Short mmCIF file of C-alpha atoms in Angstrom, two decimals:
data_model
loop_
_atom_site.label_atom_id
_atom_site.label_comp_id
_atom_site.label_asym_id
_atom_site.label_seq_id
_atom_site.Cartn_x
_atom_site.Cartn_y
_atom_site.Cartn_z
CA UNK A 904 162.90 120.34 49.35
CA UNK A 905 165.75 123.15 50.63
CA UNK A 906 168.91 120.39 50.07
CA UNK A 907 167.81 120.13 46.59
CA UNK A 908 169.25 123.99 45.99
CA UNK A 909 172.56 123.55 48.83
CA UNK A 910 174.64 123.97 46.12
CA UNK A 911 173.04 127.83 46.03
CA UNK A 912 173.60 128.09 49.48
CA UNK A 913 176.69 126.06 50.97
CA UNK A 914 177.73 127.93 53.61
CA UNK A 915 174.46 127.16 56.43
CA UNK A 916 171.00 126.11 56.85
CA UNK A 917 168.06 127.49 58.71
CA UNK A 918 164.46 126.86 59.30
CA UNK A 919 161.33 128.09 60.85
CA UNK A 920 158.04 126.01 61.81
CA UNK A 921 154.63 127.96 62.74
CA UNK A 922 151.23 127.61 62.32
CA UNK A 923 151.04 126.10 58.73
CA UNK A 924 153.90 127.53 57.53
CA UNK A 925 157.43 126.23 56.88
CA UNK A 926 160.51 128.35 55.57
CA UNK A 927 163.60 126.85 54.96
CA UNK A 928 167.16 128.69 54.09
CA UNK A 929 170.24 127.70 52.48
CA UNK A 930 172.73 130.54 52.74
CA UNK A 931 175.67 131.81 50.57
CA UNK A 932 177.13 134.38 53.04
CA UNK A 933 178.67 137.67 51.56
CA UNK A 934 177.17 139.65 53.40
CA UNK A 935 176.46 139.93 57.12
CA UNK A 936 179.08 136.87 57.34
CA UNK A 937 179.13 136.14 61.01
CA UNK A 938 175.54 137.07 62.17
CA UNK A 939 173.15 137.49 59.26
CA UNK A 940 172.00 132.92 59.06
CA UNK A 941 168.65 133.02 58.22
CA UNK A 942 165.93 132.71 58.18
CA UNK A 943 165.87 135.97 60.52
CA UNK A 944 163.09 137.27 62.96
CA UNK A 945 162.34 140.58 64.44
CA UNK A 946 163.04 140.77 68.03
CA UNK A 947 159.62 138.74 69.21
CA UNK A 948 159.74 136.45 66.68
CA UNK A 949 156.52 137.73 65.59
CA UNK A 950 158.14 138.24 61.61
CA UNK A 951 160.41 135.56 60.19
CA UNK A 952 162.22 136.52 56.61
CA UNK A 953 163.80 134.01 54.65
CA UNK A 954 165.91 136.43 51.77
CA UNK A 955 167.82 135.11 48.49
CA UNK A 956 169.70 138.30 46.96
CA UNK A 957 171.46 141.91 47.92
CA UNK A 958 169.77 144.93 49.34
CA UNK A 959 172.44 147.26 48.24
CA UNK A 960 170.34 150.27 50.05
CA UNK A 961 170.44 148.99 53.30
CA UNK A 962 172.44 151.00 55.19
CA UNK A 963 170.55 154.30 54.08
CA UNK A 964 166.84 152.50 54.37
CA UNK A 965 168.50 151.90 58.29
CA UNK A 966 168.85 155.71 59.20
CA UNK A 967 165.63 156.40 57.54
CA UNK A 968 163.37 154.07 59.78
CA UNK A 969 160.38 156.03 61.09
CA UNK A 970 160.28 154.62 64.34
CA UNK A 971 163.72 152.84 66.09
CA UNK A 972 164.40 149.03 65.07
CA UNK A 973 166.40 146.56 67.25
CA UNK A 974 168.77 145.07 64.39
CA UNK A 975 170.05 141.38 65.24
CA UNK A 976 172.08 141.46 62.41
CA UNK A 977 174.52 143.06 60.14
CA UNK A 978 172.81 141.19 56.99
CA UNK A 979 171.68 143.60 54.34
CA UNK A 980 168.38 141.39 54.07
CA UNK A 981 167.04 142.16 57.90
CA UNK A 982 165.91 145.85 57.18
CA UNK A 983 163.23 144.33 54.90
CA UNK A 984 161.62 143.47 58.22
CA UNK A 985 161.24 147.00 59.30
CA UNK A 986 160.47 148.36 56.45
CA UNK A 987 157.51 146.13 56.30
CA UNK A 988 156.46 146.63 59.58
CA UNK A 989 156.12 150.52 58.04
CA UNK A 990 155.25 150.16 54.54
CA UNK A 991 153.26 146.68 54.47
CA UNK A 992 152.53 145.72 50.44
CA UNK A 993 154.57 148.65 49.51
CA UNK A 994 157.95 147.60 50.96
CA UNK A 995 160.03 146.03 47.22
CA UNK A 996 159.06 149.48 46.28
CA UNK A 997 161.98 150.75 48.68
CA UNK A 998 164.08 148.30 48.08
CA UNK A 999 166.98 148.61 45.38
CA UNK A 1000 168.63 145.40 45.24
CA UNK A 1001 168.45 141.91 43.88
CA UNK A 1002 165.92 139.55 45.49
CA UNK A 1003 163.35 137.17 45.89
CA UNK A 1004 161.99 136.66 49.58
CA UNK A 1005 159.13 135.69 51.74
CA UNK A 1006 158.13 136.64 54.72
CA UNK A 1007 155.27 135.00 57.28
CA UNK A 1008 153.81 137.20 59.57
CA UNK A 1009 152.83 135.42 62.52
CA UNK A 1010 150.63 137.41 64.43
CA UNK A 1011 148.41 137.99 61.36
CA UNK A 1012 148.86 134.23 60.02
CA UNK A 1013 150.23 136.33 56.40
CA UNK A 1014 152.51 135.07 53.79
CA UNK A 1015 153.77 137.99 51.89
CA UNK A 1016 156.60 136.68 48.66
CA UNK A 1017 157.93 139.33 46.38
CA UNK A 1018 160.58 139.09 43.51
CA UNK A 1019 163.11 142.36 42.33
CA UNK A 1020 161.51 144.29 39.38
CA UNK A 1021 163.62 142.04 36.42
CA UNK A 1022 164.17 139.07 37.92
CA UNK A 1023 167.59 138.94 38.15
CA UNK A 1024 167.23 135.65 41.25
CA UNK A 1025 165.31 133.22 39.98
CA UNK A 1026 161.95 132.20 41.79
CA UNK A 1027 159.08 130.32 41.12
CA UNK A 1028 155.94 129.81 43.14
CA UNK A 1029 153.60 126.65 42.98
CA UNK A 1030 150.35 124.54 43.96
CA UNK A 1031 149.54 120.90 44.58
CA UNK A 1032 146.22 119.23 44.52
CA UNK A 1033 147.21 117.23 47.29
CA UNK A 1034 147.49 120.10 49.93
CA UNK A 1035 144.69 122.12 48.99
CA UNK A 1036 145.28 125.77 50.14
CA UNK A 1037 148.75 125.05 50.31
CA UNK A 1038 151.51 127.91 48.12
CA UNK A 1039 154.84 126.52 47.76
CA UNK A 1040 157.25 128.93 46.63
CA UNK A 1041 161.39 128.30 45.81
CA UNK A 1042 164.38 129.80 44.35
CA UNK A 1043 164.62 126.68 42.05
CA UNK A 1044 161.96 124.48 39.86
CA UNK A 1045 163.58 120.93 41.01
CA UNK A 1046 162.46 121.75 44.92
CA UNK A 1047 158.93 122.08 43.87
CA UNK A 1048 158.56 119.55 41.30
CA UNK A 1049 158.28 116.63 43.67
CA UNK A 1050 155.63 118.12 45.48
CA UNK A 1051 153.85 120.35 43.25
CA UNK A 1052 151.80 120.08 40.03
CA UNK A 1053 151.55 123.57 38.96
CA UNK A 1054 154.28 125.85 38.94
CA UNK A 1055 155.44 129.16 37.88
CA UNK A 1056 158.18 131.55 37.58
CA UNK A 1057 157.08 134.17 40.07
CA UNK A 1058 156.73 137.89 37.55
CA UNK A 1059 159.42 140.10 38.71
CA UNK A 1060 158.25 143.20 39.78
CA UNK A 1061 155.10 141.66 41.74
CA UNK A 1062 154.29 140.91 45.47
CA UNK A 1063 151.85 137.84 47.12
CA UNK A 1064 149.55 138.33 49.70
CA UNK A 1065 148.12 135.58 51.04
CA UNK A 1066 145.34 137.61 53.08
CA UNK A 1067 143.97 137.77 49.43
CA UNK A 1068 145.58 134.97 47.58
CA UNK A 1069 146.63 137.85 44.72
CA UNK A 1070 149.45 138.52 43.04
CA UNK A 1071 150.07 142.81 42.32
CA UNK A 1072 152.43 144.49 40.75
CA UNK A 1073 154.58 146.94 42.37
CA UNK A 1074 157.00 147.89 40.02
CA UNK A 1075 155.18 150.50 37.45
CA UNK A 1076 158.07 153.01 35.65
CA UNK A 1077 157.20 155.30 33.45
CA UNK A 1078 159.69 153.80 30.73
CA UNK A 1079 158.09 150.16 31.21
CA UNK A 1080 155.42 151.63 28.31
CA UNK A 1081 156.89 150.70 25.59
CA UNK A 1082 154.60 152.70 23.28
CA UNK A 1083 156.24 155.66 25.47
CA UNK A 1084 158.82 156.56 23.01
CA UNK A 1085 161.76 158.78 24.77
CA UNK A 1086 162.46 162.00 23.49
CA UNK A 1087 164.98 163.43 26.01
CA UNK A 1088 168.88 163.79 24.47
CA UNK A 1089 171.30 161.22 25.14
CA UNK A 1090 173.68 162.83 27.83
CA UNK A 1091 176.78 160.45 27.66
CA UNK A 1092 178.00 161.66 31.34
CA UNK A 1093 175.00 161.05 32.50
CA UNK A 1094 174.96 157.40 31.64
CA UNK A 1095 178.45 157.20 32.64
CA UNK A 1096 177.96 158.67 36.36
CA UNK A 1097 174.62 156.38 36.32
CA UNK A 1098 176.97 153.26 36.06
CA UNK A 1099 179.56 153.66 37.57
CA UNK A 1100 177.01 154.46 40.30
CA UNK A 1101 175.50 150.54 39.70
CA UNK A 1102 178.57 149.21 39.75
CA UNK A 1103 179.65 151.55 43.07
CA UNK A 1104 176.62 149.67 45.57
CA UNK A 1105 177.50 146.28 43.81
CA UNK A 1106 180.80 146.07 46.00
CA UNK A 1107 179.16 145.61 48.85
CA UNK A 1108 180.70 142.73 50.36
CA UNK A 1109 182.37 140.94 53.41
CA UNK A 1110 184.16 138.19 51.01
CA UNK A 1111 186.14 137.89 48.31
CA UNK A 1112 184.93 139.25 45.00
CA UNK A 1113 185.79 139.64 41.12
CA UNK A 1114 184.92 140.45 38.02
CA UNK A 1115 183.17 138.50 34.91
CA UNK A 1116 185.99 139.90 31.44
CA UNK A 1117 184.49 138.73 28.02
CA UNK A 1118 187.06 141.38 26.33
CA UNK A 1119 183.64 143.35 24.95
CA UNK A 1120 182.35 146.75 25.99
CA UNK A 1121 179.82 145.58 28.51
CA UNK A 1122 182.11 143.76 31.17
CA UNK A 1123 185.03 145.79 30.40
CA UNK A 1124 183.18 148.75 31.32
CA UNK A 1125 182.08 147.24 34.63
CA UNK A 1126 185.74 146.05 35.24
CA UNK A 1127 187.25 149.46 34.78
CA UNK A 1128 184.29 150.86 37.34
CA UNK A 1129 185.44 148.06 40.15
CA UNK A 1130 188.94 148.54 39.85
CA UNK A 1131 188.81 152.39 40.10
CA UNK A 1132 186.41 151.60 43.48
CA UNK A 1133 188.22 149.02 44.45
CA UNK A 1134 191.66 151.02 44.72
CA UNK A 1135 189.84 153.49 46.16
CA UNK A 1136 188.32 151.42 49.03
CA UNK A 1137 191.84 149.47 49.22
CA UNK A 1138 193.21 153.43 50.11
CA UNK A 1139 190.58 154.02 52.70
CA UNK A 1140 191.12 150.93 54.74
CA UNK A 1141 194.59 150.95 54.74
CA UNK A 1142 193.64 154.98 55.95
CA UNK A 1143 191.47 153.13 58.44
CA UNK A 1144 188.99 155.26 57.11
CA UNK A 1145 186.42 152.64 56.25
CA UNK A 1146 182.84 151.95 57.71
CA UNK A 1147 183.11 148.21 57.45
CA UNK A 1148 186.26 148.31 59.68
CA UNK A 1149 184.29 149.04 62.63
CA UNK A 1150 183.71 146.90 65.44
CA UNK A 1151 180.58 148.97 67.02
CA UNK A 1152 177.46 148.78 65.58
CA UNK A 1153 175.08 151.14 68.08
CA UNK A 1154 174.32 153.18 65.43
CA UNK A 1155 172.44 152.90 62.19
CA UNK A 1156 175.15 152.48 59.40
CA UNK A 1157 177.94 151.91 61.72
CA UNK A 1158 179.99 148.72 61.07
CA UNK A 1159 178.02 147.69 57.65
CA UNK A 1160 179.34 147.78 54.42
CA UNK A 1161 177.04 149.05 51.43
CA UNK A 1162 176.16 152.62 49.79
CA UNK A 1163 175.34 155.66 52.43
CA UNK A 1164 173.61 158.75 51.69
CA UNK A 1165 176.13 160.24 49.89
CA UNK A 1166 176.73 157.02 47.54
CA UNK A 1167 179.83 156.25 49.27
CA UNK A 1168 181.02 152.81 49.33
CA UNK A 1169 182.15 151.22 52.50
CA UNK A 1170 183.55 147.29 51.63
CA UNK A 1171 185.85 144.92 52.96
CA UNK A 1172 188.84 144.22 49.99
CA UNK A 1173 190.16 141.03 51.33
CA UNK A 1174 192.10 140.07 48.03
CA UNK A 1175 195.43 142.43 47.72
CA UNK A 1176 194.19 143.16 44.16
CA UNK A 1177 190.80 142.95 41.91
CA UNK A 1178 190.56 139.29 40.43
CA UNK A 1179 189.04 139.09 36.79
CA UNK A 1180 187.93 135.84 35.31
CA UNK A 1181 187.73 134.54 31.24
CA UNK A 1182 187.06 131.67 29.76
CA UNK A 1183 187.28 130.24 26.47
CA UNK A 1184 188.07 127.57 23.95
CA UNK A 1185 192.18 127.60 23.01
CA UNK A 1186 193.07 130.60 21.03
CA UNK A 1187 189.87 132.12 21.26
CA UNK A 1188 189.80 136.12 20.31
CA UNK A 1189 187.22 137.26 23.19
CA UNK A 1190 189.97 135.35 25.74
CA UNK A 1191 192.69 137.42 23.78
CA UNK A 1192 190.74 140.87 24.19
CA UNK A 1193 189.98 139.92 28.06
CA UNK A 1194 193.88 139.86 28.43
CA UNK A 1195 194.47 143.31 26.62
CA UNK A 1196 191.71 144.73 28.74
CA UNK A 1197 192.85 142.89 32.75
CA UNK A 1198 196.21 144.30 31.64
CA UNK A 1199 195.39 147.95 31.02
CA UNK A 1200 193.18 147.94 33.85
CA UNK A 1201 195.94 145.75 36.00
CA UNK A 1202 193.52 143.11 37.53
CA UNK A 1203 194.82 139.79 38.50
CA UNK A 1204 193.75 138.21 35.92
CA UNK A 1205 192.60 134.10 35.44
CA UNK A 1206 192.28 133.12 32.00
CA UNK A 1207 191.01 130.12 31.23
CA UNK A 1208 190.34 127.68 28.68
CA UNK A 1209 188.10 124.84 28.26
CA UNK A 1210 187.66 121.86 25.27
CA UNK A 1211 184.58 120.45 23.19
CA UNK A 1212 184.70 117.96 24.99
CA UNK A 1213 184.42 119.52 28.56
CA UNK A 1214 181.36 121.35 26.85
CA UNK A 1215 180.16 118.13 26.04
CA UNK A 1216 180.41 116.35 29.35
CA UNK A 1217 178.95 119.20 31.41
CA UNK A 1218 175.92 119.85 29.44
CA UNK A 1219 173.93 116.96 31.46
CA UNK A 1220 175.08 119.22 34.74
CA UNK A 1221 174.32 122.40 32.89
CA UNK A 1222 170.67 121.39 31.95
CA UNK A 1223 170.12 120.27 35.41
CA UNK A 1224 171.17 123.58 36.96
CA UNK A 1225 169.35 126.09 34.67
CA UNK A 1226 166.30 123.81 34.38
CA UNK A 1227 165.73 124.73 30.74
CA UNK A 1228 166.36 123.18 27.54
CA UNK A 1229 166.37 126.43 25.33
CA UNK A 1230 169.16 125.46 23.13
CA UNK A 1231 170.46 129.10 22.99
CA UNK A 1232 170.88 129.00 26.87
CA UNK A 1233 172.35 126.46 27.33
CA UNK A 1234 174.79 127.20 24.61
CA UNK A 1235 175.86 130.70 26.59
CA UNK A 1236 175.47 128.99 29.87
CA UNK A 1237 178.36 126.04 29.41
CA UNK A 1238 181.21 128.15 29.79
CA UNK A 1239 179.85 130.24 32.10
CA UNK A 1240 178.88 127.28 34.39
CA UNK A 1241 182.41 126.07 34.01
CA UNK A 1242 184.47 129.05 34.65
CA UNK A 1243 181.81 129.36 37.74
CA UNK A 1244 183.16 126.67 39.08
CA UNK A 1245 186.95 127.38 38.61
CA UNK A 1246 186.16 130.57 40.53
CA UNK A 1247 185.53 129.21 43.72
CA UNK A 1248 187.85 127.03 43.45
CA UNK A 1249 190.01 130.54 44.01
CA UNK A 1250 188.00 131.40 47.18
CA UNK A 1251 186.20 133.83 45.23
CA UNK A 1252 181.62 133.86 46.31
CA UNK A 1253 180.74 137.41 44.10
CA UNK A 1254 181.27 138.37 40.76
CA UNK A 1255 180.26 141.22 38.51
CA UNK A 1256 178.96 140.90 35.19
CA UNK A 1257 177.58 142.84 31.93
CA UNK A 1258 174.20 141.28 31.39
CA UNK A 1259 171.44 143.52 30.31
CA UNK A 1260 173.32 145.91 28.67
CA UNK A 1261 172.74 144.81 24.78
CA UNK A 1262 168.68 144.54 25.88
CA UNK A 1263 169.00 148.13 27.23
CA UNK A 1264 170.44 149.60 24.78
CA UNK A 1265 169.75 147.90 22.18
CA UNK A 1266 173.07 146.19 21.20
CA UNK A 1267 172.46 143.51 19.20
CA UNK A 1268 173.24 143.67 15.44
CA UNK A 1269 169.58 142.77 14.78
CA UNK A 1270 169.09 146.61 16.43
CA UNK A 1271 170.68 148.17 13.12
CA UNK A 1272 167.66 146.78 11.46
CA UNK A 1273 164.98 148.76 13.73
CA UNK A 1274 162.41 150.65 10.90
CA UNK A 1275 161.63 153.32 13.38
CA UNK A 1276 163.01 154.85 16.75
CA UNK A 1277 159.71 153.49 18.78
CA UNK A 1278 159.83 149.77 17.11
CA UNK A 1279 163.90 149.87 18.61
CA UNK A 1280 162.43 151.28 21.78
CA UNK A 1281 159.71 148.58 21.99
CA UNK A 1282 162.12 146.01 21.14
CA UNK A 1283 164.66 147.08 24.10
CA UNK A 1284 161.51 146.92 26.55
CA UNK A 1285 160.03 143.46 25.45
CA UNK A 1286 163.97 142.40 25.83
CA UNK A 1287 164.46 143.17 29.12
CA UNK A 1288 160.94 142.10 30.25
CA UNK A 1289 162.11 138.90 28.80
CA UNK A 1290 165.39 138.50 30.83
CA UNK A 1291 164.33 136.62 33.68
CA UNK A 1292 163.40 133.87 31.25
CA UNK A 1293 166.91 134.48 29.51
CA UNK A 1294 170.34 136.37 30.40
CA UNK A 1295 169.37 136.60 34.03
CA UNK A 1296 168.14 132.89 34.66
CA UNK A 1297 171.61 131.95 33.07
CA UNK A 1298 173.66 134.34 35.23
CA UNK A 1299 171.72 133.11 38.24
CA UNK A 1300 171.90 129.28 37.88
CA UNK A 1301 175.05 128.85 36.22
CA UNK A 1302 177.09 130.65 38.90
CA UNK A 1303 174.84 129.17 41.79
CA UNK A 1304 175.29 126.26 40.85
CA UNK A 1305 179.17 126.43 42.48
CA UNK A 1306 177.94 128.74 45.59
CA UNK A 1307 178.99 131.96 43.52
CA UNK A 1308 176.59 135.17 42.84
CA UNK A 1309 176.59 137.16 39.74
CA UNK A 1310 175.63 140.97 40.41
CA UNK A 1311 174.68 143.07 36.88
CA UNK A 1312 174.97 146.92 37.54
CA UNK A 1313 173.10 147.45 33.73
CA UNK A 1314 169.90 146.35 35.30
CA UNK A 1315 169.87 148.39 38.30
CA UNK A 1316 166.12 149.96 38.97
CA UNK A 1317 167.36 153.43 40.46
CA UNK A 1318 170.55 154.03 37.95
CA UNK A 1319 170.81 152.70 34.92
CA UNK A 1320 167.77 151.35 33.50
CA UNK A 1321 165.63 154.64 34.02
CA UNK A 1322 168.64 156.88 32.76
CA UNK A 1323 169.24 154.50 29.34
CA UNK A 1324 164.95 154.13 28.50
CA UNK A 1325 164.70 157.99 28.93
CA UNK A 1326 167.87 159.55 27.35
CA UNK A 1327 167.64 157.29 24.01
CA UNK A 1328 165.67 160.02 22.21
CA UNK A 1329 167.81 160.62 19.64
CA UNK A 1330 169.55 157.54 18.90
CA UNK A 1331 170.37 157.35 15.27
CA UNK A 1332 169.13 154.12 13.15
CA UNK A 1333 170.18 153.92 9.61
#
């Protein structure tokens, strides 16, 4: 079942046998790089994680542990074990990252799953009348279907217990009403301080890393945001200046990369310069707009193009990967899957990219045509409920389908979503 999704995870395997329960890991490391294989344990072996996704508040949820923790690891995923052992059912609430994860509890014989509040990794959870009793759950539908004959995509936003065999939500904002219409002003430096916040925590990284440039607002906007960090971070390590630089670990936050309290960024640049990636058919005008932009921002830019043809021939590949055959995913999928693939070919394992943003604030040209502020508002919210079946299950599968993740600051939980859904009172509809 786990070597059907190796492509997600190239870089090791891992497993864990007790009781009745199996959990099996196929790791992309980014993070964490030399110590953080899964699946990990706490120090008795007692709690056994197995983690797909970024916990970009690690390093702060670390200093913050009520009682002292004996970290194995520098993985950002291992202080999801603590934090259960203090917060039980409530611990995705604390988390601000990407994810989908389960964890066995051994001493209690539990089996606790959860998924991040949009479902930016895919997972999917499922049954089989063959193993009564038995919950099978995956990042990807083609390890379950052999076994299984009922499956789902697991809801973002909600946690499994198997003490009670439910399935809860955890993930309740106020702005996830859609009949809650927001009335606050839009305060632009707000929203800028809010992304370039999201984009900040997704640098977190021990590898080499780039950026997704269509040419359009959304990823240049992201783009700008990394380089500006990145040059900053590039300063502070060549300052020797940077957390990530450290060889001692003793104390919490020392020798991790990630966010702090005071949002500061500590990463590891290991490319001389910010790589940005395009793709395209030959003379296409988004290609020609992602040059204008990599030059003014001066990223080292890759621009490539691709044929009908090379469309054609991938699609069978494509389909396989996203597990879908919604015609308008797979459409937006192709190139992405095939510039994926380019990029890590360049050594590159992390990219950032703009999804989210035209569902948040409500970019589409269909928008224009909203007959009131609260049918636009509802319309943003059923969009971005909607994205794990969408934007996100394309971002997810077409770039993990080389060994490369796809980060989107416009969906982050703490930052961007809350600030867009509360300051678009007064947004202007003809």
């Amino acid at each position: 079942m786990a070597k059907a999704v190796r492509h997600r995870g190239p870089d090791w395997s891992g497993n864990f046998v007790a009781n009745k329960t199996i959990l099996a890991h196929e790791r992309l490391s980014i993070v964490g790089v030399d110590s953080g294989a899964q699946p990990l344990t706490n120090e008795d072996g007692s709690l056994v994680l197995a983690v797909n996704g970024e916990i970009y508040n690690h390093r702060v949820l670390r200093k913050h542990l009520k009682k002292p923790y004996n970290f194995k690891t520098h993985s950002d995923c291992e202080v999801i074990i603590p934090i259960y052992i203090e917060h039980d059912l409530d611990t995705p609430k604390y988390l601000d990252g990407m994810f989908s994860w389960v964890l066995y509890d051994k001493n209690q014989d539990r089996t606790i799953a959860a998924r991040d509040p949009i479902g930016i990794t895919s997972f999917y959870q499922g049954w089989s009348t063959k193993t009564p009793g038995a919950v099978y759950f995956a990042s990807e539908l083609k390890c379950l279907h052999p076994v299984c004959d009922k499956i789902i995509s697991f809801p973002p936003g909600h946690i499994f217990d198997s003490k009670t065999n439910k399935t809860t939500r955890y993930f309740q904002p106020s702005w996830w009403d859609p009949t809650r219409v927001p009335s606050t002003p839009i305060d632009y430096k707000l929203l800028r301080t809010t992304l370039e916040s999201s984009v900040r925590k997704r640098l977190m990284a021990e590898v080499p890393f780039g950026v997704l440039l269509s040419g359009g607002l959304d990823s240049s906007l992201v783009a700008a945001i990394a380089q500006r960090e990145s040059l900053k971070s590039k300063r502070a390590q060549q300052n020797g200046h940077i957390a990530g630089s450290s060889s001692h670990a003793s104390q919490p936050g020392e020798g991790l990369v990630g966010i702090n309290d005071e949002n500061e960024l500590s990463t590891v640049t290991t490319l001389p310069e910010l790589n940005s990636f395009s793709i395209g058919l030959a003379n296409a005008p988004d290609t020609k707009a992602a040059l204008e932009v990599a030059k003014f921002l001066g990223t080292k830019h890759h621009d490539f193009t691709f044929t009908i043809e090379d469309g054609l021939n991938a699609l069978t590949d494509v389909i396989y990967h996203l597990e879908t055959y919604d015609v308008t995913t797979i459409r937006a999928s192709t190139p992405m899957f095939l510039l994926s693939r380019k990029i890590k070919a360049l050594g590159v394992k992390m990219v950032l990219s703009g999804e989210g943003s035209d569902e948040v604030f409500g970019g589409y040209l269909y928008f224009h045509n909203a007959p009131s502020k609260g049918a636009f508002h509802e319309e943003t919210i059923r969009r971005v409920k909607d994205l794990h079946l969408a934007d996100c299950l394309r971002a997810n599968k077409s770039t993990s389908a080389w060994g490369v993740e796809a980060r989107v600051p416009f969906l982050d939980k703490q930052a961007s979503l809350p600030e867009a859904f509360r300051l678009k009172g007064n947004v202007n509809l003809p």
